[in-house]
Coordinates of N, CA and C in Angstrom, one line a residue:
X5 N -3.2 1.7 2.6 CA -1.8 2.0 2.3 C -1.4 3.2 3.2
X6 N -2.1 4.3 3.2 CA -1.8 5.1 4.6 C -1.2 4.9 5.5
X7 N -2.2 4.3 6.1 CA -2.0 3.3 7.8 C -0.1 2.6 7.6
X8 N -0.2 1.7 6.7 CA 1.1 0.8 6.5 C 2.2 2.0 6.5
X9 N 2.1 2.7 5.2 CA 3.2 3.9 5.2 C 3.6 4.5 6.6
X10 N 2.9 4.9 7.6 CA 2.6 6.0 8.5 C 3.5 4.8 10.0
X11 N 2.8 4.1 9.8 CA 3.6 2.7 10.6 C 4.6 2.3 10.4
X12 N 5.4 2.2 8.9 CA 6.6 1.5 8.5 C 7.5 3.1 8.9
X13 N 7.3 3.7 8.5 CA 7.9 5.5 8.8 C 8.3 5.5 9.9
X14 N 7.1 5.4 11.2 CA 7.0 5.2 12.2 C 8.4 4.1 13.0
X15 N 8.0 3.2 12.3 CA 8.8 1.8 12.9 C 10.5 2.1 12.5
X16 N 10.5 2.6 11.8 CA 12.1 3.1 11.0 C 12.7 3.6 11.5
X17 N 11.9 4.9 11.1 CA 12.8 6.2 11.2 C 12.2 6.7 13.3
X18 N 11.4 6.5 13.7 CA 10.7 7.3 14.9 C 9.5 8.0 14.7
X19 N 9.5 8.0 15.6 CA 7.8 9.2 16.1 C 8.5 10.6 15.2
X20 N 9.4 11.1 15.9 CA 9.8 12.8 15.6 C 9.7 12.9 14.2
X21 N 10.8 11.6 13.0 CA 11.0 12.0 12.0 C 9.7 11.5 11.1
X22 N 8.8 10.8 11.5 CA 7.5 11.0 10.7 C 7.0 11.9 10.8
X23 N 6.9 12.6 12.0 CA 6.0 14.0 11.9 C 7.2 14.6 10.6
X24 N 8.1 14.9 10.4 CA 8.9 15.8 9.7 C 8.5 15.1 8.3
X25 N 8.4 13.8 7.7 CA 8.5 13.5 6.7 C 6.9 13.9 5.9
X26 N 5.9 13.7 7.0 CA 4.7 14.2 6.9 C 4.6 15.7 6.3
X27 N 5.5 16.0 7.2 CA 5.8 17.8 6.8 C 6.3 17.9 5.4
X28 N 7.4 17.1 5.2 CA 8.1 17.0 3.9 C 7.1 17.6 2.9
X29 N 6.7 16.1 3.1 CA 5.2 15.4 2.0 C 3.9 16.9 2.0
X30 N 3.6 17.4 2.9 CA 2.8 18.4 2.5 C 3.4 19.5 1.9
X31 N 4.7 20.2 2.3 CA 5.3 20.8 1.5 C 5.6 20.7 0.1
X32 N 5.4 19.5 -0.2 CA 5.2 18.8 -1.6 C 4.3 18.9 -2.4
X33 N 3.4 19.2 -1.6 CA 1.9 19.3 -1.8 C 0.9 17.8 -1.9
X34 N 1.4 16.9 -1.1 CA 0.9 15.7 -0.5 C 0.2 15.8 0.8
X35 N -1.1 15.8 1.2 CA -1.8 15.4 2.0 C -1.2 14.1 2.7
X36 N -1.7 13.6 3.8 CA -1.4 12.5 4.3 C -2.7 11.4 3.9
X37 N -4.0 12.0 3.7 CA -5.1 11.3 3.0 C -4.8 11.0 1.3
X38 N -3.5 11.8 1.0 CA -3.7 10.9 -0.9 C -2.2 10.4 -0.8
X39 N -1.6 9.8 0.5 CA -0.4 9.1 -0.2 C -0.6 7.7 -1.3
X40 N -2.0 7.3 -0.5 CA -2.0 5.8 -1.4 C -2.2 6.2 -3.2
X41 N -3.0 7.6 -3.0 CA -3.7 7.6 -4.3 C -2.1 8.5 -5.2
X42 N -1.3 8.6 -4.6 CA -0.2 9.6 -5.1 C 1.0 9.4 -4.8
X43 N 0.9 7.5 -4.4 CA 2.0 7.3 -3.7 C 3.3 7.3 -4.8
X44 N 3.5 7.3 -5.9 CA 4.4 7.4 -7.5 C 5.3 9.2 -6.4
X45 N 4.4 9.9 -6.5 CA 5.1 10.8 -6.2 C 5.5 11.0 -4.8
X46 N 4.3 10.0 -3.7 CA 5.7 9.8 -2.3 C 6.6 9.4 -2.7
X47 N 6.8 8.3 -3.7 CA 8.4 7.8 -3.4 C 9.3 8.8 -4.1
X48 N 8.6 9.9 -5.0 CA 9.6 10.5 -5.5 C 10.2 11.8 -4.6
X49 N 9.4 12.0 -3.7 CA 9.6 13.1 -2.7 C 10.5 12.3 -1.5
X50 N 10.4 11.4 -1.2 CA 11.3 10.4 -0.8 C 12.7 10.3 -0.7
X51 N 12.8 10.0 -2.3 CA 14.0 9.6 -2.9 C 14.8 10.8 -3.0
X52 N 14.2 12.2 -3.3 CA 14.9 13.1 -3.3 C 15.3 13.4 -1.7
X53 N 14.4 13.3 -1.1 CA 14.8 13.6 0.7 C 16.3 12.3 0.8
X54 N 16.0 11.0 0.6 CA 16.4 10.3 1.1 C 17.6 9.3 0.2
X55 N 17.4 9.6 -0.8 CA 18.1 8.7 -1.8 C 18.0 7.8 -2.2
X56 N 18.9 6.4 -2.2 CA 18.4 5.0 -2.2 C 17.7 4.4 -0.9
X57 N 18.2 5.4 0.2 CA 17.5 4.7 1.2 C 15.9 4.7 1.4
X58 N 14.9 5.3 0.5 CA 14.3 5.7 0.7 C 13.3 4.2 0.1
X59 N 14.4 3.8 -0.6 CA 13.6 2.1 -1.5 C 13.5 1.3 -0.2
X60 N 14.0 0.9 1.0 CA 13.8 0.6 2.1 C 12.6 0.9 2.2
X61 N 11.8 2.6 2.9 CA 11.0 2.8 3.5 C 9.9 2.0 2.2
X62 N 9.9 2.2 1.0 CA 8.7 1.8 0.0 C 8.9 0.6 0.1
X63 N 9.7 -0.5 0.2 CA 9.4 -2.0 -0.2 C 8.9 -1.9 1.4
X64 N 9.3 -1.8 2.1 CA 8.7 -2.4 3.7 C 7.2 -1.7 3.3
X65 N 6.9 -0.7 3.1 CA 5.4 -0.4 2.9 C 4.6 -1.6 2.0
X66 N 5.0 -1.5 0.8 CA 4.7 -2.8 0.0 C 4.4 -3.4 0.8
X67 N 5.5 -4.0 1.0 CA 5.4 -5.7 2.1 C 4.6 -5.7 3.1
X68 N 4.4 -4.5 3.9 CA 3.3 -4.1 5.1 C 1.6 -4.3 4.5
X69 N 1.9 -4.1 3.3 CA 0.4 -3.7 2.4 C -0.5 -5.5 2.4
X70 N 0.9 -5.7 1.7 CA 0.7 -7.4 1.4 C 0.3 -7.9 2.5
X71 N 0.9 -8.1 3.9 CA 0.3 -8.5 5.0 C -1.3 -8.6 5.3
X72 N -1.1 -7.0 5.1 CA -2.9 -6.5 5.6 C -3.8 -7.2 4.6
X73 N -3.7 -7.4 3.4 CA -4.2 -8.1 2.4 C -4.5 -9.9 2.4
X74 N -3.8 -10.1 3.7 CA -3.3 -11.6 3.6 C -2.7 -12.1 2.2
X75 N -1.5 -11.7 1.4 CA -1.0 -11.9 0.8 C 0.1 -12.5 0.9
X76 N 0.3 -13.5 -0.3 CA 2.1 -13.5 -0.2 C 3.1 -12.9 -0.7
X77 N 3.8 -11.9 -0.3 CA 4.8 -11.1 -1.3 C 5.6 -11.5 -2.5
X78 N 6.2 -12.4 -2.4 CA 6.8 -13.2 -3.4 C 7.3 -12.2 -4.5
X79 N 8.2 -11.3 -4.1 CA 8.7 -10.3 -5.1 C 9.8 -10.0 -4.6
X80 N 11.0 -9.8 -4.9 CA 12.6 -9.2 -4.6 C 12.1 -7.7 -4.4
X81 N 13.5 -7.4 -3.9 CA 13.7 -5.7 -3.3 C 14.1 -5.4 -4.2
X82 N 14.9 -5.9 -5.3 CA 14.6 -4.8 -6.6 C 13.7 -4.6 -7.9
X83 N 12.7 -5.7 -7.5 CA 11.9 -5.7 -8.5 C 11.2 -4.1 -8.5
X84 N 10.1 -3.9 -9.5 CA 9.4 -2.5 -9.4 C 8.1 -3.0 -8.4
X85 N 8.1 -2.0 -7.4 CA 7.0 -2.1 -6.2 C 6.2 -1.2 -6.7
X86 N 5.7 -0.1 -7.8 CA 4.5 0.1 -8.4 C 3.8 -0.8 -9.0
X87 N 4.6 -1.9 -9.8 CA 4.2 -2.7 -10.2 C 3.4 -4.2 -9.4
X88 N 3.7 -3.8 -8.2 CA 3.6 -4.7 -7.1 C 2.6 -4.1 -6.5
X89 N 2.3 -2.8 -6.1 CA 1.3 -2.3 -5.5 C 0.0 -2.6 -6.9
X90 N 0.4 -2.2 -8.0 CA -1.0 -2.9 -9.0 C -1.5 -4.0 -9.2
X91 N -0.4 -5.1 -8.9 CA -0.9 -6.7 -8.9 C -1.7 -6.7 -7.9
X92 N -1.4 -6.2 -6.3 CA -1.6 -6.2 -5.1 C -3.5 -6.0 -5.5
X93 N -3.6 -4.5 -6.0 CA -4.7 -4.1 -6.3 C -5.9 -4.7 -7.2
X94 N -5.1 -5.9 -8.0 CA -5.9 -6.3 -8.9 C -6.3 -7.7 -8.1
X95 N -5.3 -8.1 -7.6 CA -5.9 -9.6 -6.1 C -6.8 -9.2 -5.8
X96 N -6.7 -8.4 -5.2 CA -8.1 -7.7 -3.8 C -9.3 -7.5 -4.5
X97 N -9.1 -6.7 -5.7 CA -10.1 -6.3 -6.6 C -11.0 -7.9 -6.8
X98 N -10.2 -8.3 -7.4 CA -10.2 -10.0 -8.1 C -11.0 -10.8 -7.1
X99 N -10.4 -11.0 -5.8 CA -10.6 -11.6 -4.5 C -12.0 -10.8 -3.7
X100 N -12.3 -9.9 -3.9 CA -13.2 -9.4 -3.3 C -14.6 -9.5 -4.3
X101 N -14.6 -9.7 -5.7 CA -15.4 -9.8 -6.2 C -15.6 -11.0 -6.8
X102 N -14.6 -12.2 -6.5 CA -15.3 -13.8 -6.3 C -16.0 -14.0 -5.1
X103 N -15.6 -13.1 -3.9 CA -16.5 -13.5 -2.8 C -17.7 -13.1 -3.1
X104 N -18.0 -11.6 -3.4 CA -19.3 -11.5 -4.0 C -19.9 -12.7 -4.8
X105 N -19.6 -13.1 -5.6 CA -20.3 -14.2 -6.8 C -20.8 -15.3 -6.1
X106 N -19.3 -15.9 -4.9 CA -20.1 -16.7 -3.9 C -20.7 -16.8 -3.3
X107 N -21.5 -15.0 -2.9 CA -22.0 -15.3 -1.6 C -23.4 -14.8 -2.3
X108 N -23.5 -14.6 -3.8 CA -24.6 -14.3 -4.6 C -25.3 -15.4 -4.8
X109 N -24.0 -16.5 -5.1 CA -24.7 -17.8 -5.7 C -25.1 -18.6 -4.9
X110 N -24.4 -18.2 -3.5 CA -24.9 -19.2 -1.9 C -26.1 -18.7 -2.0
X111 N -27.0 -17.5 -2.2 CA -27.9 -16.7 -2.0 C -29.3 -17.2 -2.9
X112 N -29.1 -17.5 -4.1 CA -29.7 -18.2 -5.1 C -29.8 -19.6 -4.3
X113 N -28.8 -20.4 -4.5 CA -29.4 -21.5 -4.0 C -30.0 -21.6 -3.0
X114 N -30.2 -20.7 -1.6 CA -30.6 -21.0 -0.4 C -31.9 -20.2 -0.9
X115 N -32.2 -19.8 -1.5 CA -33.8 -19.2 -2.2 C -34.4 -20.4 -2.8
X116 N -33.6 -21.5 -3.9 CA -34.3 -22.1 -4.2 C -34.7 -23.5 -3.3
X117 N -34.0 -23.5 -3.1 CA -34.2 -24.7 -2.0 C -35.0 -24.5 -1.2
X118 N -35.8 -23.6 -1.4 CA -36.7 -23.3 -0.3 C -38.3 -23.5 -0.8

């Protein structure tokens, strides 16, 4: 989620005003290493810098996140995007620990077959 944020910022606003938003955010007392883990309070340091416009920069992050995920977004710009970043979280979780099972159980059978 970093990477995404840092890029969508990027892609938006420019080079100059990410460095500044960066700034923002540590003045905040935001690292650039815990926006994913603290992101409730980027958007709230955000919103105060930015207003509504600032739901822009968060749903394009979302939607950036979904990408990297190979997901399908399938959520409106005013639904809640915390809420969307935890479904997000629970796929991948979900999706990454059926692949484990199958590649435990491909693992089993290629033992016994042997």
């Amino acid at each position: 989620m970093n990477q995404c944020f840092a890029t969508v910022i990027e892609d938006i606003l420019g080079r100059t005003v990410k460095a500044e938003v960066f700034e923002l955010l540590m003045r905040n007392g935001i690292r650039p290493a815990e926006i994913s883990s603290r992101f409730d309070d980027v958007v709230r340091v955000l919103t105060t810098a930015f207003g509504d416009g600032a739901r822009v920069l968060v749903f394009k992050t979302v939607t950036e996140l979904y990408k990297e995920y190979s997901q399908r977004t399938g959520f409106a710009f005013g639904e809640s995007l915390t809420r969307q970043i935890t479904s997000l979280r629970e796929r991948v979780i979900r999706g990454s620990s059926e692949a484990e099972q199958s590649s435990s159980r491909g693992r089993v059978n290629a033992d016994s077959s042997r």
